[in-house]
Coordinates of C-alpha atoms in Angstrom, one line a residue:
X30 CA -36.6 -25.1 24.0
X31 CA -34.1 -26.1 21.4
X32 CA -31.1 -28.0 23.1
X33 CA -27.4 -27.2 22.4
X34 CA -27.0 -30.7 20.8
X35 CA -30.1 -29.6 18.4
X36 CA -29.3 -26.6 17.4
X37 CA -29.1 -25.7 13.4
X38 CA -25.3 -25.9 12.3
X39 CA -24.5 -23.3 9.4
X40 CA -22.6 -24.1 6.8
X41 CA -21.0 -21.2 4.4
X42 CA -20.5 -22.9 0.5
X43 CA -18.2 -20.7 -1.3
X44 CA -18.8 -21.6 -5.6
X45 CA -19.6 -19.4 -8.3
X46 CA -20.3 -22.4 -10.3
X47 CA -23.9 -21.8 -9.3
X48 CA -25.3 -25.6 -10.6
X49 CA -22.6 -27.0 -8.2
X50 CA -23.0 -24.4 -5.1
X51 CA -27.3 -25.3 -6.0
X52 CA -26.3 -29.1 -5.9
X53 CA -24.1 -28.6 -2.9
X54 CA -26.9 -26.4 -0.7
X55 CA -29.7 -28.9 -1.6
X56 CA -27.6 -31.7 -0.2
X57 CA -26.5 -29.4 2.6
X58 CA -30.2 -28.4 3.5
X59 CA -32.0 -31.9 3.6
X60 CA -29.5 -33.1 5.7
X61 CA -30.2 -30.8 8.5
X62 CA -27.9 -27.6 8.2
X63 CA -28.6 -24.0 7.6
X64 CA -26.9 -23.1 4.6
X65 CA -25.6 -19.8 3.1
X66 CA -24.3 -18.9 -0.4
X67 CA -21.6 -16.8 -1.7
X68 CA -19.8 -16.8 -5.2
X69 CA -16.7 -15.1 -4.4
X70 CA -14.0 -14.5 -2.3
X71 CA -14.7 -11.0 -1.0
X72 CA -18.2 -12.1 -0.4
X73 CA -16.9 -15.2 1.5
X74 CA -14.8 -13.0 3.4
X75 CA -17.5 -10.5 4.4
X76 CA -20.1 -13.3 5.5
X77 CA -18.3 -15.2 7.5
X78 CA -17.9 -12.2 9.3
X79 CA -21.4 -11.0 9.7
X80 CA -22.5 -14.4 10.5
X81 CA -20.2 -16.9 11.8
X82 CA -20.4 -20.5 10.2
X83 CA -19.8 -23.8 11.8
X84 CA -18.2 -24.8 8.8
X85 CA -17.2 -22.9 5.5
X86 CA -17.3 -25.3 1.9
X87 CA -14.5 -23.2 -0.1
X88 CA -14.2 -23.7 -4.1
X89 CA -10.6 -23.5 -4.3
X90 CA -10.3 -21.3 -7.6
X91 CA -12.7 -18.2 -7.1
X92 CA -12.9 -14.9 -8.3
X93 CA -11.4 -12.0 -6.7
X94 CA -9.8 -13.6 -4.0
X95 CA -8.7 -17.4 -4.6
X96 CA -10.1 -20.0 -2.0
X97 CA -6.4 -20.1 -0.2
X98 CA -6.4 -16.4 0.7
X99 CA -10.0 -16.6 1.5
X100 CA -9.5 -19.4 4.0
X101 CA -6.4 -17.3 5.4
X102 CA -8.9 -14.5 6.0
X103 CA -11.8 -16.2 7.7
X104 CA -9.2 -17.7 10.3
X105 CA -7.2 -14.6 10.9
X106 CA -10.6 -12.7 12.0
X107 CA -12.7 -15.6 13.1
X108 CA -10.7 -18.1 14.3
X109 CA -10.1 -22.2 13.9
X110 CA -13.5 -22.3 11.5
X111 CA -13.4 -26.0 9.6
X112 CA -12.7 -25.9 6.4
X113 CA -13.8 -28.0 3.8
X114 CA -11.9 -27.2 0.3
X115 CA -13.3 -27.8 -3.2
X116 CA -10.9 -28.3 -5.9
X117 CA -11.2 -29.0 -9.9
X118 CA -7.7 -29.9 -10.2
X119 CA -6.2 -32.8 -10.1
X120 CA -3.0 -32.3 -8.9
X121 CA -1.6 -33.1 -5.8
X122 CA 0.1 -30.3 -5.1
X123 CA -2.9 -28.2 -5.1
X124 CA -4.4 -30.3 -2.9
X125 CA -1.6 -30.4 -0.4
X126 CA -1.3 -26.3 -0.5
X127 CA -5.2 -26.1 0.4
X128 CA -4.1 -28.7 4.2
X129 CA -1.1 -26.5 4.4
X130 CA -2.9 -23.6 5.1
X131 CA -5.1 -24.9 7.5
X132 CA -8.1 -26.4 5.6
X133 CA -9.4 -29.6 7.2
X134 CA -10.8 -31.8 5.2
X135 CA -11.0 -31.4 0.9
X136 CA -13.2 -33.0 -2.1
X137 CA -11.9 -33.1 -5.7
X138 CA -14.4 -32.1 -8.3
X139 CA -16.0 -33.9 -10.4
X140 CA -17.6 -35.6 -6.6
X141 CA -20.7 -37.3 -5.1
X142 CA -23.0 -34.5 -3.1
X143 CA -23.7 -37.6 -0.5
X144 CA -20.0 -37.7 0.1
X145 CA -19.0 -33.9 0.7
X146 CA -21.9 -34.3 3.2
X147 CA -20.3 -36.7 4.8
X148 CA -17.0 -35.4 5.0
X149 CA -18.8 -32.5 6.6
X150 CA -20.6 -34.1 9.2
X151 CA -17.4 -36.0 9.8
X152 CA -15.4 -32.5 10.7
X153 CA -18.4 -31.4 12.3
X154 CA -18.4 -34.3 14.8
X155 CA -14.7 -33.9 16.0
X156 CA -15.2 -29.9 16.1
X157 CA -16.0 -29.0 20.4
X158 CA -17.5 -26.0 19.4
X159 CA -21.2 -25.0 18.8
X160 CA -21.2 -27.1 15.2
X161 CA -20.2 -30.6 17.0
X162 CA -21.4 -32.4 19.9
X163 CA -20.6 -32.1 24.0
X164 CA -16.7 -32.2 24.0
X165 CA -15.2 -35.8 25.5
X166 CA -14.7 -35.2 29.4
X167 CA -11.2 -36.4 30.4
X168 CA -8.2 -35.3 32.6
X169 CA -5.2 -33.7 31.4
X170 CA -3.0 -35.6 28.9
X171 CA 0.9 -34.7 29.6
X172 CA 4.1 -36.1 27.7
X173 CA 7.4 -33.3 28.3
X174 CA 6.5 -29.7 27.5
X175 CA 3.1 -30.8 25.8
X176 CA 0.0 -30.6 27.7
X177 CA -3.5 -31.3 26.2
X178 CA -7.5 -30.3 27.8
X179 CA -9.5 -32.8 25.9
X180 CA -12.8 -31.6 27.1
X181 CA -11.9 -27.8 26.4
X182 CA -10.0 -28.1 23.5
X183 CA -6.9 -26.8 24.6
X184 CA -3.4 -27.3 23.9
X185 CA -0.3 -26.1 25.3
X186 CA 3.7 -26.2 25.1
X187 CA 5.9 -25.2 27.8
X188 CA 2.4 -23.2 29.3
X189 CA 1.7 -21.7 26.0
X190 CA -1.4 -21.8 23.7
X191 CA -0.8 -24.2 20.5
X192 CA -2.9 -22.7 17.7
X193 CA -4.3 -26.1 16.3
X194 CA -6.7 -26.9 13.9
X195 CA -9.5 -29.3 14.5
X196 CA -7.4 -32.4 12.5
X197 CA -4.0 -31.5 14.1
X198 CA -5.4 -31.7 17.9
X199 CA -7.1 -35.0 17.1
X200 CA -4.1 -36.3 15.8
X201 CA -2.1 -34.6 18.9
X202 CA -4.1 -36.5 20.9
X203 CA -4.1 -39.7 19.2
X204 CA -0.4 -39.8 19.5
X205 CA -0.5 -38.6 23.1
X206 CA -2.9 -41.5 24.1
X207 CA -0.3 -44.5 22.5
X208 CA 2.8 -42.9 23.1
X209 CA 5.8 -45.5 21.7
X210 CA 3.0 -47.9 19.6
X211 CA 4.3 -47.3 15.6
X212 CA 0.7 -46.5 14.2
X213 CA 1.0 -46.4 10.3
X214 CA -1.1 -43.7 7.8
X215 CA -3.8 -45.7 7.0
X216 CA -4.6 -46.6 10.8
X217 CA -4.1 -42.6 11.5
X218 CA -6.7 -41.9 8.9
X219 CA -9.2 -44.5 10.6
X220 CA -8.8 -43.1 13.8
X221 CA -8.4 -40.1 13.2
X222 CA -10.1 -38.6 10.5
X223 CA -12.8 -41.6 10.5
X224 CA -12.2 -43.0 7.1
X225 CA -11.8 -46.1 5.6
X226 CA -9.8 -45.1 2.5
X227 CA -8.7 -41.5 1.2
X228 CA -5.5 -39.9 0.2
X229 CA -2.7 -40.6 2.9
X230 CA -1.2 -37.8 1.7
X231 CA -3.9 -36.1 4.0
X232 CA -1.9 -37.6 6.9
X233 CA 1.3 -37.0 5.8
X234 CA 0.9 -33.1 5.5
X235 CA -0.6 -33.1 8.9
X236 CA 2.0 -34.8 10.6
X237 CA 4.2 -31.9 9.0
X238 CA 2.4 -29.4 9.8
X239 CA 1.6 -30.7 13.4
X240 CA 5.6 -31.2 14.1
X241 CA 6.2 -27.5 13.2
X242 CA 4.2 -26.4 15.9
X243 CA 5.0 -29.2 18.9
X244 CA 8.7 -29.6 17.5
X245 CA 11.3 -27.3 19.1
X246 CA 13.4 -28.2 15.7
X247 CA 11.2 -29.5 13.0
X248 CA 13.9 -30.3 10.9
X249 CA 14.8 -32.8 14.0
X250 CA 11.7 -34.3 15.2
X251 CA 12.1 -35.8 19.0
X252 CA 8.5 -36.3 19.6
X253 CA 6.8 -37.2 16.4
X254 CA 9.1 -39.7 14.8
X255 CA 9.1 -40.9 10.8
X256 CA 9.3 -45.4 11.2
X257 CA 10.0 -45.3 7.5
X258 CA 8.4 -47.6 5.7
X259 CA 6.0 -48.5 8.6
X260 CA 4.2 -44.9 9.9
X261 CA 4.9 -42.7 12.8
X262 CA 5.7 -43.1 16.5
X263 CA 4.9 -40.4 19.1
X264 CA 8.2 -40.5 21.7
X265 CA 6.9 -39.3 25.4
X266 CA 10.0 -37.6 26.8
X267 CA 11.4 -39.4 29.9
X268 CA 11.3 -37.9 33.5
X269 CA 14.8 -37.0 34.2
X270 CA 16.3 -38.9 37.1
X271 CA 16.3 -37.3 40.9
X272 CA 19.6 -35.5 41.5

């Protein structure tokens, strides 16, 4: 019988350059993963509905529905899928836009087949659902109104559900594990992500985005400070003194 640890992961890649989704699916297939093809946005859309992936490859510009809108669409009816984003464009900006609206990971055309590959089996590994591996057993992590379930996944604020995406609860509970230790971008992106070199822009719009959702005032950070020039330092609220 086929284990849970064994099982095919299925990977959606979302081109309609058809060379580059063919190169992408080869690469995909050889290295283990079950690998469906779409060349358009409504198509992506409709897919990932009739057959949930563990993972989506998104072509940012696509017809009929851009990548952006598509990734909104798949996580609105299925949930936190991982994203990995395609883009031809070399500015930043684009770039940034696809993180900001919840993609995890993203490759900038022209690129090596070996490395998208890579960067998904490196989002696949930190994912605790059905694409990644047995979740990390652990108790509780606490720090003021922020609670976090390694082993299930979970995060919570004042007893409410934090809708995270894969990156932003590793980094959560990164900073949770070494509260007060200034840990700089490109020591984030090793630990967290896994890399030894990338954009640290990656990190930067995660820490943004990640701060809008444990901050109580974003604009005012108390938990996730900015050590300019150095990195970031997660601030574990104090237990007020006994009356």
């Amino acid at each position: 019988m086929t284990t849970r640890a064994h099982a095919p992961r299925r990977v959606l890649v979302v081109d309609d350059d058809p060379t580059v989704a063919e190169v992408v699916a080869g690469y995909l297939d050889r290295a283990g993963f079950t690998v469906d093809r779409v060349a358009d946005g409504p198509s992506a859309v409709a897919r990932a509905a009739a057959v949930r992936p563990d993972l989506v490859v998104l072509d940012l510009m696509l017809p009929g529905i851009d990548g952006l809108e598509v990734c909104r669409r798949i996580r609105a009816a299925g949930g936190p899928v991982p994203v990995v984003m395609l883009t031809a464009r070399g500015d930043e900006d684009d770039r940034i836009l696809g993180l900001e609206v919840g993609a995890d990971d993203y490759v900038t055309k022209p690129f090596s087949p070996r490395e998208l590959v890579l960067r998904v089996e490196s989002v696949l590994r930190r994912t605790g659902g059905p694409a990644g591996p047995e979740p990390a057993a652990g108790p509780w992590l606490h720090a003021g109104p922020l609670a976090l379930d390694p082993a299930a996944r979970r995060a919570t604020r004042d007893g409410a559900e934090l809708a995270l995406t894969i990156r932003e609860f590793d980094l959560l509970g990164f900073f949770l594990r070494h509260p007060g230790r200034v840990v700089g971008r490109e020591e984030l992106m090793h630990r967290v992500w896994g890399w030894e070199f990338g954009d640290l822009s990656t990190v930067t719009v995660h820490v943004r985005r990640l701060r809008e959702k444990v901050e109580y005032d974003p604009a005012r950070p108390q938990l996730i400070s900015t050590v300019w020039g150095v990195g970031y330092r997660f601030d574990a609220p104090r237990e007020a003194p006994d009356a």
